[in-house]
PDB file of C-alpha atoms in Angstrom:
ATOM      1  CA  MET S   1     -23.039  -0.620  -7.746  1.00 55.00           C
ATOM      2  CA  ASN S   2     -22.840  -4.087  -6.262  1.00 51.00           C
ATOM      3  CA  ALA S   3     -21.874  -4.293  -2.586  1.00 54.00           C
ATOM      4  CA  SER S   4     -20.008  -7.572  -3.143  1.00 69.00           C
ATOM      5  CA  VAL S   5     -16.689  -8.083  -4.872  1.00 79.00           C
ATOM      6  CA  HIS S   6     -16.893  -7.656  -8.645  1.00 90.00           C
ATOM      7  CA  GLU S   7     -15.340  -9.698 -11.430  1.00 90.00           C
ATOM      8  CA  GLY S   8     -12.190  -7.566 -11.636  1.00 92.00           C
ATOM      9  CA  GLU S   9     -11.506  -7.965  -7.931  1.00 90.00           C
ATOM     10  CA  GLN S  10     -12.186 -11.696  -8.163  1.00 89.00           C
ATOM     11  CA  ALA S  11      -9.795 -12.019 -11.103  1.00 91.00           C
ATOM     12  CA  VAL S  12      -7.000 -10.302  -9.176  1.00 92.00           C
ATOM     13  CA  GLN S  13      -7.707 -12.426  -6.097  1.00 90.00           C
ATOM     14  CA  ARG S  14      -7.430 -15.597  -8.174  1.00 90.00           C
ATOM     15  CA  ARG S  15      -4.217 -14.455  -9.847  1.00 91.00           C
ATOM     16  CA  ALA S  16      -2.783 -13.585  -6.433  1.00 90.00           C
ATOM     17  CA  GLY S  17      -3.871 -16.942  -5.006  1.00 88.00           C
ATOM     18  CA  GLU S  18      -6.032 -15.286  -2.362  1.00 82.00           C
ATOM     19  CA  GLY S  19      -9.699 -15.066  -1.427  1.00 63.00           C
ATOM     20  CA  ARG S  20     -12.582 -17.421  -1.894  1.00 61.00           C
ATOM     21  CA  GLU S  21     -16.141 -17.302  -3.179  1.00 57.00           C
ATOM     22  CA  GLY S  22     -17.933 -14.376  -1.542  1.00 53.00           C
ATOM     23  CA  TRP S  23     -14.742 -13.129   0.115  1.00 56.00           C
ATOM     24  CA  GLY S  24     -15.154  -9.573   1.386  1.00 52.00           C
ATOM     25  CA  SER S  25     -18.890  -9.255   0.796  1.00 50.00           C
ATOM     26  CA  PRO S  26     -19.887  -9.139   4.495  1.00 48.00           C
ATOM     27  CA  MET S  27     -17.350  -6.347   5.117  1.00 70.00           C
ATOM     28  CA  PHE S  28     -19.283  -3.841   3.021  1.00 81.00           C
ATOM     29  CA  THR S  29     -22.398  -1.970   3.994  1.00 90.00           C
ATOM     30  CA  ALA S  30     -24.344   0.755   2.233  1.00 94.00           C
ATOM     31  CA  ASP S  31     -25.305   2.281   5.576  1.00 97.00           C
ATOM     32  CA  ILE S  32     -22.931   4.395   7.647  1.00 98.00           C
ATOM     33  CA  PRO S  33     -22.324   2.840  11.077  1.00 96.00           C
ATOM     34  CA  PRO S  34     -22.625   5.403  13.903  1.00 97.00           C
ATOM     35  CA  GLY S  35     -18.985   4.898  14.845  1.00 97.00           C
ATOM     36  CA  PHE S  36     -17.865   5.691  11.305  1.00 97.00           C
ATOM     37  CA  ALA S  37     -20.084   8.789  11.232  1.00 98.00           C
ATOM     38  CA  ALA S  38     -18.456  10.055  14.430  1.00 98.00           C
ATOM     39  CA  PHE S  39     -14.992   9.261  13.064  1.00 98.00           C
ATOM     40  CA  MET S  40     -15.591  11.143   9.809  1.00 98.00           C
ATOM     41  CA  HIS S  41     -16.926  14.187  11.650  1.00 98.00           C
ATOM     42  CA  GLN S  42     -13.610  14.512  13.497  1.00 98.00           C
ATOM     43  CA  GLN S  43     -11.352  14.392  10.443  1.00 98.00           C
ATOM     44  CA  ARG S  44      -9.738  17.210   8.482  1.00 98.00           C
ATOM     45  CA  LEU S  45      -8.596  15.381   5.341  1.00 98.00           C
ATOM     46  CA  VAL S  46     -10.222  13.268   2.651  1.00 99.00           C
ATOM     47  CA  ALA S  47      -9.183  12.134  -0.803  1.00 99.00           C
ATOM     48  CA  ILE S  48     -11.852  11.794  -3.470  1.00 99.00           C
ATOM     49  CA  ALA S  49     -11.764  10.309  -6.959  1.00 99.00           C
ATOM     50  CA  VAL S  50     -14.116  10.708  -9.910  1.00 98.00           C
ATOM     51  CA  PRO S  51     -14.137  10.002 -13.649  1.00 98.00           C
ATOM     52  CA  ASP S  52     -14.538  13.090 -15.830  1.00 96.00           C
ATOM     53  CA  ASP S  53     -16.700  13.439 -18.930  1.00 95.00           C
ATOM     54  CA  GLU S  54     -13.951  11.936 -21.124  1.00 96.00           C
ATOM     55  CA  GLY S  55     -13.469   8.947 -18.835  1.00 97.00           C
ATOM     56  CA  ALA S  56     -10.183  10.113 -17.324  1.00 98.00           C
ATOM     57  CA  VAL S  57      -9.979   9.405 -13.595  1.00 99.00           C
ATOM     58  CA  TRP S  58      -8.790  12.148 -11.269  1.00 99.00           C
ATOM     59  CA  CYS S  59      -8.004  12.089  -7.568  1.00 99.00           C
ATOM     60  CA  THR S  60      -7.773  15.113  -5.283  1.00 99.00           C
ATOM     61  CA  VAL S  61      -7.309  16.007  -1.630  1.00 98.00           C
ATOM     62  CA  LEU S  62      -9.804  18.088   0.359  1.00 98.00           C
ATOM     63  CA  THR S  63      -9.126  19.526   3.806  1.00 97.00           C
ATOM     64  CA  GLY S  64     -11.155  21.534   6.282  1.00 96.00           C
ATOM     65  CA  ASP S  65     -12.077  22.038   9.901  1.00 96.00           C
ATOM     66  CA  GLN S  66     -13.508  19.201  11.957  1.00 97.00           C
ATOM     67  CA  GLY S  67     -17.091  18.663  10.830  1.00 98.00           C
ATOM     68  CA  PHE S  68     -16.496  19.472   7.169  1.00 98.00           C
ATOM     69  CA  VAL S  69     -17.345  15.814   6.467  1.00 99.00           C
ATOM     70  CA  ASP S  70     -20.780  15.260   7.968  1.00 98.00           C
ATOM     71  CA  ALA S  71     -22.989  12.165   7.819  1.00 98.00           C
ATOM     72  CA  THR S  72     -26.476  13.663   7.917  1.00 98.00           C
ATOM     73  CA  ASP S  73     -28.281  10.310   7.834  1.00 97.00           C
ATOM     74  CA  ASP S  74     -27.375   6.648   7.417  1.00 97.00           C
ATOM     75  CA  ARG S  75     -26.819   6.970   3.645  1.00 98.00           C
ATOM     76  CA  THR S  76     -25.870  10.645   3.110  1.00 99.00           C
ATOM     77  CA  ILE S  77     -22.574  12.454   3.613  1.00 99.00           C
ATOM     78  CA  VAL S  78     -22.181  16.191   3.118  1.00 99.00           C
ATOM     79  CA  ILE S  79     -18.671  17.368   2.234  1.00 99.00           C
ATOM     80  CA  HIS S  80     -18.552  21.067   3.068  1.00 98.00           C
ATOM     81  CA  ALA S  81     -15.775  21.819   0.600  1.00 97.00           C
ATOM     82  CA  LEU S  82     -14.976  21.918  -3.089  1.00 96.00           C
ATOM     83  CA  PRO S  83     -11.633  21.457  -4.806  1.00 96.00           C
ATOM     84  CA  PRO S  84      -9.975  24.753  -5.800  1.00 94.00           C
ATOM     85  CA  GLU S  85     -10.404  26.366  -9.184  1.00 93.00           C
ATOM     86  CA  GLY S  86      -8.387  24.545 -11.822  1.00 95.00           C
ATOM     87  CA  ASP S  87      -8.739  21.170 -10.122  1.00 97.00           C
ATOM     88  CA  PRO S  88     -10.059  18.577 -12.624  1.00 98.00           C
ATOM     89  CA  VAL S  89     -12.342  17.100  -9.950  1.00 98.00           C
ATOM     90  CA  ARG S  90     -14.016  20.474  -9.515  1.00 96.00           C
ATOM     91  CA  LYS S  91     -14.364  20.751 -13.286  1.00 96.00           C
ATOM     92  CA  ALA S  92     -16.037  17.334 -13.335  1.00 97.00           C
ATOM     93  CA  PHE S  93     -18.707  18.614 -10.957  1.00 95.00           C
ATOM     94  CA  ASP S  94     -19.062  21.824 -12.974  1.00 92.00           C
ATOM     95  CA  SER S  95     -20.070  19.801 -16.044  1.00 80.00           C
ATOM     96  CA  ARG S  96     -23.601  19.084 -17.166  1.00 73.00           C
ATOM     97  CA  ALA S  97     -23.693  15.747 -15.380  1.00 73.00           C
ATOM     98  CA  THR S  98     -26.126  16.008 -12.479  1.00 82.00           C
ATOM     99  CA  SER S  99     -24.375  13.280 -10.483  1.00 94.00           C
ATOM    100  CA  ARG S 100     -21.138  11.344 -10.683  1.00 96.00           C
ATOM    101  CA  ASP S 101     -19.610   8.174  -9.257  1.00 98.00           C
ATOM    102  CA  LEU S 102     -17.272   9.135  -6.425  1.00 99.00           C
ATOM    103  CA  GLY S 103     -14.823   7.245  -4.262  1.00 98.00           C
ATOM    104  CA  MET S 104     -13.594   8.712  -0.986  1.00 99.00           C
ATOM    105  CA  VAL S 105     -11.135   7.772   1.729  1.00 98.00           C
ATOM    106  CA  VAL S 106     -11.432   9.669   5.007  1.00 98.00           C
ATOM    107  CA  MET S 107      -8.050   9.891   6.701  1.00 97.00           C
ATOM    108  CA  SER S 108      -6.897  10.304  10.288  1.00 97.00           C
ATOM    109  CA  PRO S 109      -3.136  10.791   9.903  1.00 96.00           C
ATOM    110  CA  ASP S 110      -2.692  11.368  13.637  1.00 96.00           C
ATOM    111  CA  THR S 111      -4.201   7.975  14.581  1.00 95.00           C
ATOM    112  CA  SER S 112      -3.429   5.973  11.406  1.00 94.00           C
ATOM    113  CA  ARG S 113      -7.074   5.194  10.700  1.00 95.00           C
ATOM    114  CA  ARG S 114      -9.137   5.466   7.533  1.00 96.00           C
ATOM    115  CA  VAL S 115     -12.643   4.794   6.295  1.00 97.00           C
ATOM    116  CA  LYS S 116     -13.517   4.238   2.638  1.00 96.00           C
ATOM    117  CA  VAL S 117     -16.828   5.354   1.176  1.00 97.00           C
ATOM    118  CA  ASN S 118     -17.980   4.828  -2.410  1.00 97.00           C
ATOM    119  CA  GLY S 119     -21.197   6.112  -3.919  1.00 98.00           C
ATOM    120  CA  VAL S 120     -22.774   8.728  -6.142  1.00 98.00           C
ATOM    121  CA  ALA S 121     -22.294  12.460  -5.552  1.00 98.00           C
ATOM    122  CA  ARG S 122     -23.621  15.733  -6.853  1.00 97.00           C
ATOM    123  CA  ARG S 123     -22.651  19.332  -6.285  1.00 96.00           C
ATOM    124  CA  ASP S 124     -24.889  21.559  -4.177  1.00 95.00           C
ATOM    125  CA  ARG S 125     -23.492  25.081  -4.374  1.00 93.00           C
ATOM    126  CA  SER S 126     -20.214  25.038  -2.384  1.00 95.00           C
ATOM    127  CA  ARG S 127     -20.524  21.484  -1.121  1.00 97.00           C
ATOM    128  CA  LEU S 128     -20.812  17.893  -2.331  1.00 98.00           C
ATOM    129  CA  LEU S 129     -23.637  15.535  -1.407  1.00 98.00           C
ATOM    130  CA  LEU S 130     -22.670  11.857  -1.416  1.00 99.00           C
ATOM    131  CA  ARG S 131     -25.161   8.986  -1.400  1.00 98.00           C
ATOM    132  CA  THR S 132     -23.308   5.963  -0.041  1.00 98.00           C
ATOM    133  CA  GLU S 133     -23.206   2.538  -1.689  1.00 96.00           C
ATOM    134  CA  GLN S 134     -20.154   0.999   0.004  1.00 95.00           C
ATOM    135  CA  VAL S 135     -18.743   1.851   3.430  1.00 96.00           C
ATOM    136  CA  LEU S 136     -15.695   0.045   4.765  1.00 93.00           C
ATOM    137  CA  GLY S 137     -13.203   0.484   7.567  1.00 91.00           C
ATOM    138  CA  ASN S 138      -9.642  -0.086   6.385  1.00 84.00           C
ATOM    139  CA  CYS S 139      -6.503  -1.305   8.121  1.00 84.00           C
ATOM    140  CA  PRO S 140      -3.812   1.114   9.404  1.00 88.00           C
ATOM    141  CA  LYS S 141      -0.993  -0.353   7.325  1.00 94.00           C
ATOM    142  CA  TYR S 142       1.432   2.066   5.641  1.00 96.00           C
ATOM    143  CA  LEU S 143      -0.188   5.178   7.183  1.00 97.00           C
ATOM    144  CA  GLN S 144       2.379   7.683   8.428  1.00 98.00           C
ATOM    145  CA  VAL S 145       1.603   9.540  11.671  1.00 98.00           C
ATOM    146  CA  ARG S 146       1.109  13.271  11.101  1.00 98.00           C
ATOM    147  CA  THR S 147      -0.598  16.127  12.912  1.00 98.00           C
ATOM    148  CA  VAL S 148      -1.737  19.560  11.793  1.00 97.00           C
ATOM    149  CA  THR S 149       0.697  22.126  13.171  1.00 94.00           C
ATOM    150  CA  GLY S 150      -0.177  25.223  11.191  1.00 91.00           C
ATOM    151  CA  THR S 151      -2.350  26.881   8.600  1.00 88.00           C
ATOM    152  CA  GLY S 152      -1.438  28.989   5.626  1.00 76.00           C
ATOM    153  CA  PRO S 153      -3.389  31.079   3.146  1.00 70.00           C
ATOM    154  CA  GLY S 154      -4.521  28.242   0.860  1.00 68.00           C
ATOM    155  CA  HIS S 155      -6.671  28.865  -2.176  1.00 67.00           C
ATOM    156  CA  GLY S 156      -4.294  31.523  -3.478  1.00 61.00           C
ATOM    157  CA  GLN S 157      -3.160  28.990  -6.004  1.00 76.00           C
ATOM    158  CA  THR S 158      -1.069  28.943  -9.106  1.00 91.00           C
ATOM    159  CA  VAL S 159      -2.230  26.178 -11.447  1.00 94.00           C
ATOM    160  CA  ARG S 160       0.289  24.512 -13.752  1.00 96.00           C
ATOM    161  CA  THR S 161      -0.568  21.849 -16.291  1.00 98.00           C
ATOM    162  CA  GLY S 162       1.444  19.581 -18.519  1.00 98.00           C
ATOM    163  CA  THR S 163       2.029  16.100 -19.851  1.00 99.00           C
ATOM    164  CA  GLU S 164       5.528  15.480 -18.473  1.00 99.00           C
ATOM    165  CA  LEU S 165       6.860  15.764 -14.943  1.00 99.00           C
ATOM    166  CA  SER S 166       9.273  18.598 -14.293  1.00 98.00           C
ATOM    167  CA  VAL S 167      12.534  17.847 -12.499  1.00 98.00           C
ATOM    168  CA  GLU S 168      11.057  19.408  -9.349  1.00 98.00           C
ATOM    169  CA  GLN S 169       7.946  17.235  -9.584  1.00 98.00           C
ATOM    170  CA  GLN S 170      10.027  14.123 -10.191  1.00 98.00           C
ATOM    171  CA  ARG S 171      12.064  14.810  -7.082  1.00 98.00           C
ATOM    172  CA  ALA S 172       8.968  15.476  -4.949  1.00 98.00           C
ATOM    173  CA  ILE S 173       7.381  12.204  -6.062  1.00 99.00           C
ATOM    174  CA  ALA S 174      10.610  10.251  -5.576  1.00 98.00           C
ATOM    175  CA  LEU S 175      10.741  11.522  -1.973  1.00 98.00           C
ATOM    176  CA  ALA S 176       7.035  10.961  -1.226  1.00 98.00           C
ATOM    177  CA  ASP S 177       5.956   8.597   1.544  1.00 98.00           C
ATOM    178  CA  THR S 178       2.248   8.829   0.689  1.00 98.00           C
ATOM    179  CA  PHE S 179      -0.033   9.284  -2.282  1.00 99.00           C
ATOM    180  CA  PHE S 180      -3.693   8.773  -3.070  1.00 99.00           C
ATOM    181  CA  ILE S 181      -5.063   6.740  -5.953  1.00 99.00           C
ATOM    182  CA  GLY S 182      -8.440   6.798  -7.654  1.00 99.00           C
ATOM    183  CA  SER S 183      -9.870   4.113  -9.924  1.00 98.00           C
ATOM    184  CA  PHE S 184     -13.153   3.528 -11.712  1.00 98.00           C
ATOM    185  CA  SER S 185     -14.955   0.646 -13.363  1.00 96.00           C
ATOM    186  CA  PRO S 186     -18.212   1.273 -15.262  1.00 93.00           C
ATOM    187  CA  GLY S 187     -21.064  -0.403 -13.455  1.00 92.00           C
ATOM    188  CA  HIS S 188     -19.009  -0.781 -10.287  1.00 93.00           C
ATOM    189  CA  GLY S 189     -18.306   2.838  -9.439  1.00 95.00           C
ATOM    190  CA  ALA S 190     -15.288   4.850  -8.351  1.00 98.00           C
ATOM    191  CA  ASP S 191     -12.861   4.123  -5.539  1.00 97.00           C
ATOM    192  CA  ALA S 192     -10.234   6.168  -3.707  1.00 98.00           C
ATOM    193  CA  ASN S 193      -7.485   4.838  -1.503  1.00 96.00           C
ATOM    194  CA  HIS S 194      -4.100   5.557  -0.007  1.00 96.00           C
ATOM    195  CA  ARG S 195      -0.663   4.141  -0.742  1.00 98.00           C
ATOM    196  CA  GLY S 196       2.215   4.590   1.651  1.00 98.00           C
ATOM    197  CA  GLY S 197       5.772   3.481   2.243  1.00 98.00           C
ATOM    198  CA  ARG S 198       9.203   4.722   3.110  1.00 98.00           C
ATOM    199  CA  PRO S 199      10.414   7.747   1.118  1.00 98.00           C
ATOM    200  CA  GLY S 200      11.572   6.421  -2.237  1.00 97.00           C
ATOM    201  CA  PHE S 201       8.986   3.650  -2.506  1.00 98.00           C
ATOM    202  CA  VAL S 202       7.634   5.355  -5.649  1.00 98.00           C
ATOM    203  CA  SER S 203      10.078   5.077  -8.539  1.00 98.00           C
ATOM    204  CA  VAL S 204      10.155   7.749 -11.234  1.00 98.00           C
ATOM    205  CA  THR S 205      10.966   5.713 -14.327  1.00 97.00           C
ATOM    206  CA  ASP S 206      10.997   8.776 -16.586  1.00 98.00           C
ATOM    207  CA  SER S 207       9.068  12.036 -16.987  1.00 98.00           C
ATOM    208  CA  ARG S 208       5.883  10.160 -17.930  1.00 99.00           C
ATOM    209  CA  SER S 209       6.154   6.907 -15.988  1.00 99.00           C
ATOM    210  CA  LEU S 210       6.051   5.806 -12.349  1.00 99.00           C
ATOM    211  CA  ALA S 211       6.170   2.458 -10.585  1.00 98.00           C
ATOM    212  CA  TRP S 212       5.645   1.313  -7.023  1.00 98.00           C
ATOM    213  CA  PRO S 213       5.549  -1.954  -5.071  1.00 98.00           C
ATOM    214  CA  ASP S 214       2.193  -3.431  -4.105  1.00 97.00           C
ATOM    215  CA  TYR S 215       2.511  -4.554  -0.497  1.00 97.00           C
ATOM    216  CA  VAL S 216       0.347  -7.018   1.411  1.00 92.00           C
ATOM    217  CA  GLY S 217      -3.075  -5.574   2.237  1.00 85.00           C
ATOM    218  CA  ASN S 218      -6.606  -6.715   3.022  1.00 81.00           C
ATOM    219  CA  SER S 219      -6.906  -8.805  -0.178  1.00 81.00           C
ATOM    220  CA  PHE S 220     -10.053  -7.007  -1.364  1.00 84.00           C
ATOM    221  CA  TYR S 221      -8.116  -5.508  -4.319  1.00 92.00           C
ATOM    222  CA  MET S 222     -10.623  -2.721  -4.891  1.00 93.00           C
ATOM    223  CA  THR S 223      -8.057  -0.562  -6.703  1.00 95.00           C
ATOM    224  CA  LEU S 224      -6.416  -3.360  -8.672  1.00 96.00           C
ATOM    225  CA  GLY S 225      -9.793  -4.940  -9.405  1.00 95.00           C
ATOM    226  CA  ASN S 226     -10.976  -1.734 -11.030  1.00 96.00           C
ATOM    227  CA  MET S 227      -7.645  -1.455 -12.843  1.00 97.00           C
ATOM    228  CA  ALA S 228      -8.092  -4.981 -14.219  1.00 96.00           C
ATOM    229  CA  LEU S 229     -11.349  -3.882 -15.866  1.00 97.00           C
ATOM    230  CA  ASN S 230     -10.400  -0.284 -16.671  1.00 98.00           C
ATOM    231  CA  PRO S 231      -6.735   0.794 -16.591  1.00 98.00           C
ATOM    232  CA  ARG S 232      -7.548   4.506 -16.308  1.00 99.00           C
ATOM    233  CA  CYS S 233      -6.745   5.863 -12.868  1.00 98.00           C
ATOM    234  CA  GLY S 234      -5.572   9.011 -11.123  1.00 99.00           C
ATOM    235  CA  LEU S 235      -2.937   9.825  -8.502  1.00 99.00           C
ATOM    236  CA  ALA S 236      -2.632  12.743  -6.089  1.00 99.00           C
ATOM    237  CA  PHE S 237       0.572  13.689  -4.285  1.00 99.00           C
ATOM    238  CA  MET S 238       0.556  16.406  -1.631  1.00 98.00           C
ATOM    239  CA  ASP S 239       3.339  18.424  -0.064  1.00 97.00           C
ATOM    240  CA  TRP S 240       2.351  18.064   3.587  1.00 97.00           C
ATOM    241  CA  THR S 241       4.078  21.333   4.521  1.00 95.00           C
ATOM    242  CA  THR S 242       2.912  23.719   1.799  1.00 94.00           C
ATOM    243  CA  GLY S 243      -0.358  22.073   0.726  1.00 95.00           C
ATOM    244  CA  THR S 244       0.737  21.979  -2.921  1.00 96.00           C
ATOM    245  CA  THR S 245      -0.771  19.085  -4.853  1.00 97.00           C
ATOM    246  CA  VAL S 246       0.334  17.263  -7.997  1.00 98.00           C
ATOM    247  CA  GLN S 247      -2.479  15.353  -9.712  1.00 99.00           C
ATOM    248  CA  LEU S 248      -1.796  12.804 -12.422  1.00 99.00           C
ATOM    249  CA  THR S 249      -4.223  10.999 -14.675  1.00 99.00           C
ATOM    250  CA  GLY S 250      -3.246   8.117 -16.889  1.00 99.00           C
ATOM    251  CA  THR S 251      -3.279   4.346 -17.017  1.00 99.00           C
ATOM    252  CA  GLY S 252      -2.111   1.693 -14.599  1.00 98.00           C
ATOM    253  CA  ARG S 253      -0.853  -1.820 -15.210  1.00 98.00           C
ATOM    254  CA  ILE S 254      -0.206  -4.706 -12.829  1.00 98.00           C
ATOM    255  CA  ASP S 255       3.197  -6.328 -13.387  1.00 98.00           C
ATOM    256  CA  TRP S 256       2.935  -9.845 -11.971  1.00 97.00           C
ATOM    257  CA  SER S 257       6.622 -10.633 -12.537  1.00 96.00           C
ATOM    258  CA  ARG S 258       7.911 -12.408  -9.435  1.00 95.00           C
ATOM    259  CA  GLU S 259      11.493 -11.629 -10.409  1.00 96.00           C
ATOM    260  CA  ARG S 260      10.806  -7.894 -10.458  1.00 96.00           C
ATOM    261  CA  ALA S 261       8.867  -7.986  -7.184  1.00 96.00           C
ATOM    262  CA  GLU S 262      11.724  -9.813  -5.490  1.00 95.00           C
ATOM    263  CA  THR S 263      13.975  -6.791  -6.097  1.00 95.00           C
ATOM    264  CA  LEU S 264      11.669  -4.664  -3.907  1.00 96.00           C
ATOM    265  CA  PRO S 265      11.462  -5.647  -0.216  1.00 96.00           C
ATOM    266  CA  GLY S 266       7.904  -6.536   0.768  1.00 96.00           C
ATOM    267  CA  ALA S 267       6.500  -6.335  -2.756  1.00 96.00           C
ATOM    268  CA  LEU S 268       4.009  -8.933  -3.954  1.00 96.00           C
ATOM    269  CA  ARG S 269       3.848  -7.370  -7.412  1.00 97.00           C
ATOM    270  CA  THR S 270       4.621  -4.030  -9.075  1.00 98.00           C
ATOM    271  CA  ILE S 271       2.263  -1.365 -10.388  1.00 98.00           C
ATOM    272  CA  GLU S 272       3.263   0.708 -13.404  1.00 99.00           C
ATOM    273  CA  PHE S 273       1.614   4.038 -14.153  1.00 99.00           C
ATOM    274  CA  HIS S 274       1.779   5.952 -17.435  1.00 99.00           C
ATOM    275  CA  ILE S 275       1.068   9.676 -17.164  1.00 99.00           C
ATOM    276  CA  GLU S 276      -1.257  11.366 -19.643  1.00 99.00           C
ATOM    277  CA  ARG S 277      -1.936  14.715 -17.934  1.00 99.00           C
ATOM    278  CA  ILE S 278      -0.590  16.617 -14.930  1.00 99.00           C
ATOM    279  CA  VAL S 279      -2.130  19.387 -12.823  1.00 98.00           C
ATOM    280  CA  GLN S 280      -0.115  21.077 -10.076  1.00 98.00           C
ATOM    281  CA  ILE S 281      -1.926  23.472  -7.727  1.00 97.00           C
ATOM    282  CA  ASP S 282       0.246  25.470  -5.351  1.00 95.00           C
ATOM    283  CA  ASN S 283      -1.161  25.931  -1.832  1.00 93.00           C
ATOM    284  CA  ALA S 284      -4.222  23.838  -2.662  1.00 95.00           C
ATOM    285  CA  SER S 285      -4.692  23.165   1.067  1.00 95.00           C
ATOM    286  CA  PRO S 286      -4.061  25.681   3.868  1.00 95.00           C
ATOM    287  CA  LEU S 287      -3.090  22.978   6.366  1.00 96.00           C
ATOM    288  CA  SER S 288       0.519  22.252   7.295  1.00 96.00           C
ATOM    289  CA  TRP S 289       1.285  18.825   8.751  1.00 98.00           C
ATOM    290  CA  THR S 290       4.261  17.596  10.778  1.00 98.00           C
ATOM    291  CA  LEU S 291       5.525  14.040  10.348  1.00 98.00           C
ATOM    292  CA  HIS S 292       6.002  12.153  13.624  1.00 98.00           C
ATOM    293  CA  SER S 293       6.743   8.618  12.462  1.00 97.00           C
ATOM    294  CA  TYR S 294       6.608   6.267   9.514  1.00 97.00           C
ATOM    295  CA  SER S 295       4.375   3.227   9.563  1.00 97.00           C
ATOM    296  CA  ARG S 296       6.030   0.249  11.224  1.00 95.00           C
ATOM    297  CA  PHE S 297       4.557  -1.917   8.458  1.00 96.00           C
ATOM    298  CA  SER S 298       6.512  -0.219   5.648  1.00 96.00           C
ATOM    299  CA  PRO S 299       9.376  -2.317   4.251  1.00 96.00           C
ATOM    300  CA  PRO S 300      12.778  -0.737   3.606  1.00 95.00           C
ATOM    301  CA  VAL S 301      13.418   0.843   0.231  1.00 94.00           C
ATOM    302  CA  PRO S 302      16.475  -0.204  -1.808  1.00 87.00           C
ATOM    303  CA  PRO S 303      18.873   2.532  -2.981  1.00 83.00           C
ATOM    304  CA  LYS S 304      17.894   4.306  -6.175  1.00 71.00           C
ATOM    305  CA  PRO S 305      19.977   3.793  -9.313  1.00 60.00           C
ATOM    306  CA  SER S 306      22.543   6.484  -9.983  1.00 50.00           C
ATOM    307  CA  GLY S 307      21.039   9.621 -11.471  1.00 51.00           C
ATOM    308  CA  LEU S 308      17.670   9.403  -9.698  1.00 51.00           C
ATOM    309  CA  PRO S 309      16.826  11.402  -6.568  1.00 51.00           C
ATOM    310  CA  GLU S 310      17.069   9.342  -3.420  1.00 49.00           C
ATOM    311  CA  GLY S 311      14.627   9.344  -0.516  1.00 47.00           C
ATOM    312  CA  GLU S 312      15.515   9.692   3.126  1.00 43.00           C
ATOM    313  CA  PRO S 313      16.840   6.585   4.902  1.00 37.00           C
TER     314      PRO S 313
END
């Protein structure tokens, strides 16, 4: 994995009219700064993304007590948790592969901070060991403010699979203010990140298709750069009250149409996602979160067309 921007990221930067030669390279480090190590140790939520043996990319959410993400030296992170049974990310680490590219974003919903870590991971009994290749602090844009206000049973899950979204799943996604996205490019590794907006910013086109606006960010285009080289990606939506997760794997496409973007406040372009497989795990996380405020950076969301579920104002 190269610590500098790769050709997919550069291509997206050029198409977007942003960046310059070497843009972003100094922001990455393979080592974990002490401040980042301390930050990660305090957090209770991460999203991780991996490709499976067939090349499908899956993203999942892991939660735990403070300290479940532990930087044991300047290049090693121990994640003292595994996804629940039935989670495709867990299955990926149950395969014969001894190690796997992994992208991770460590979230602090109560302070709107996040740190991204990409590297190579392997399973060690009931934990994951991650060797870091890229470590980056990310901006607070589009992060909603939430705090943990309760715990439930967790891990008493019902797993449901399919290839089309149910009406209930469509409504949950149409009301979501946050999701996580994983991408992967061979030779450049996996990446996980967060997308946020006002409820309704994700459009459910039909039972197998989603779309969302791409807002202004840090111009590194790590997700879109991977997507430019390999369209396979994975999404994870979480019910912040019950801990139920809906994981989607499929393909993403960047729609550069200015006319379409202009219909969505704040959008620079639009991302389309075609669903191939769905995994829903009830009570995947025992944590219950309370929403305190939406990000001040999130643009308003236009009303949904008739017949689609609408988000909150």
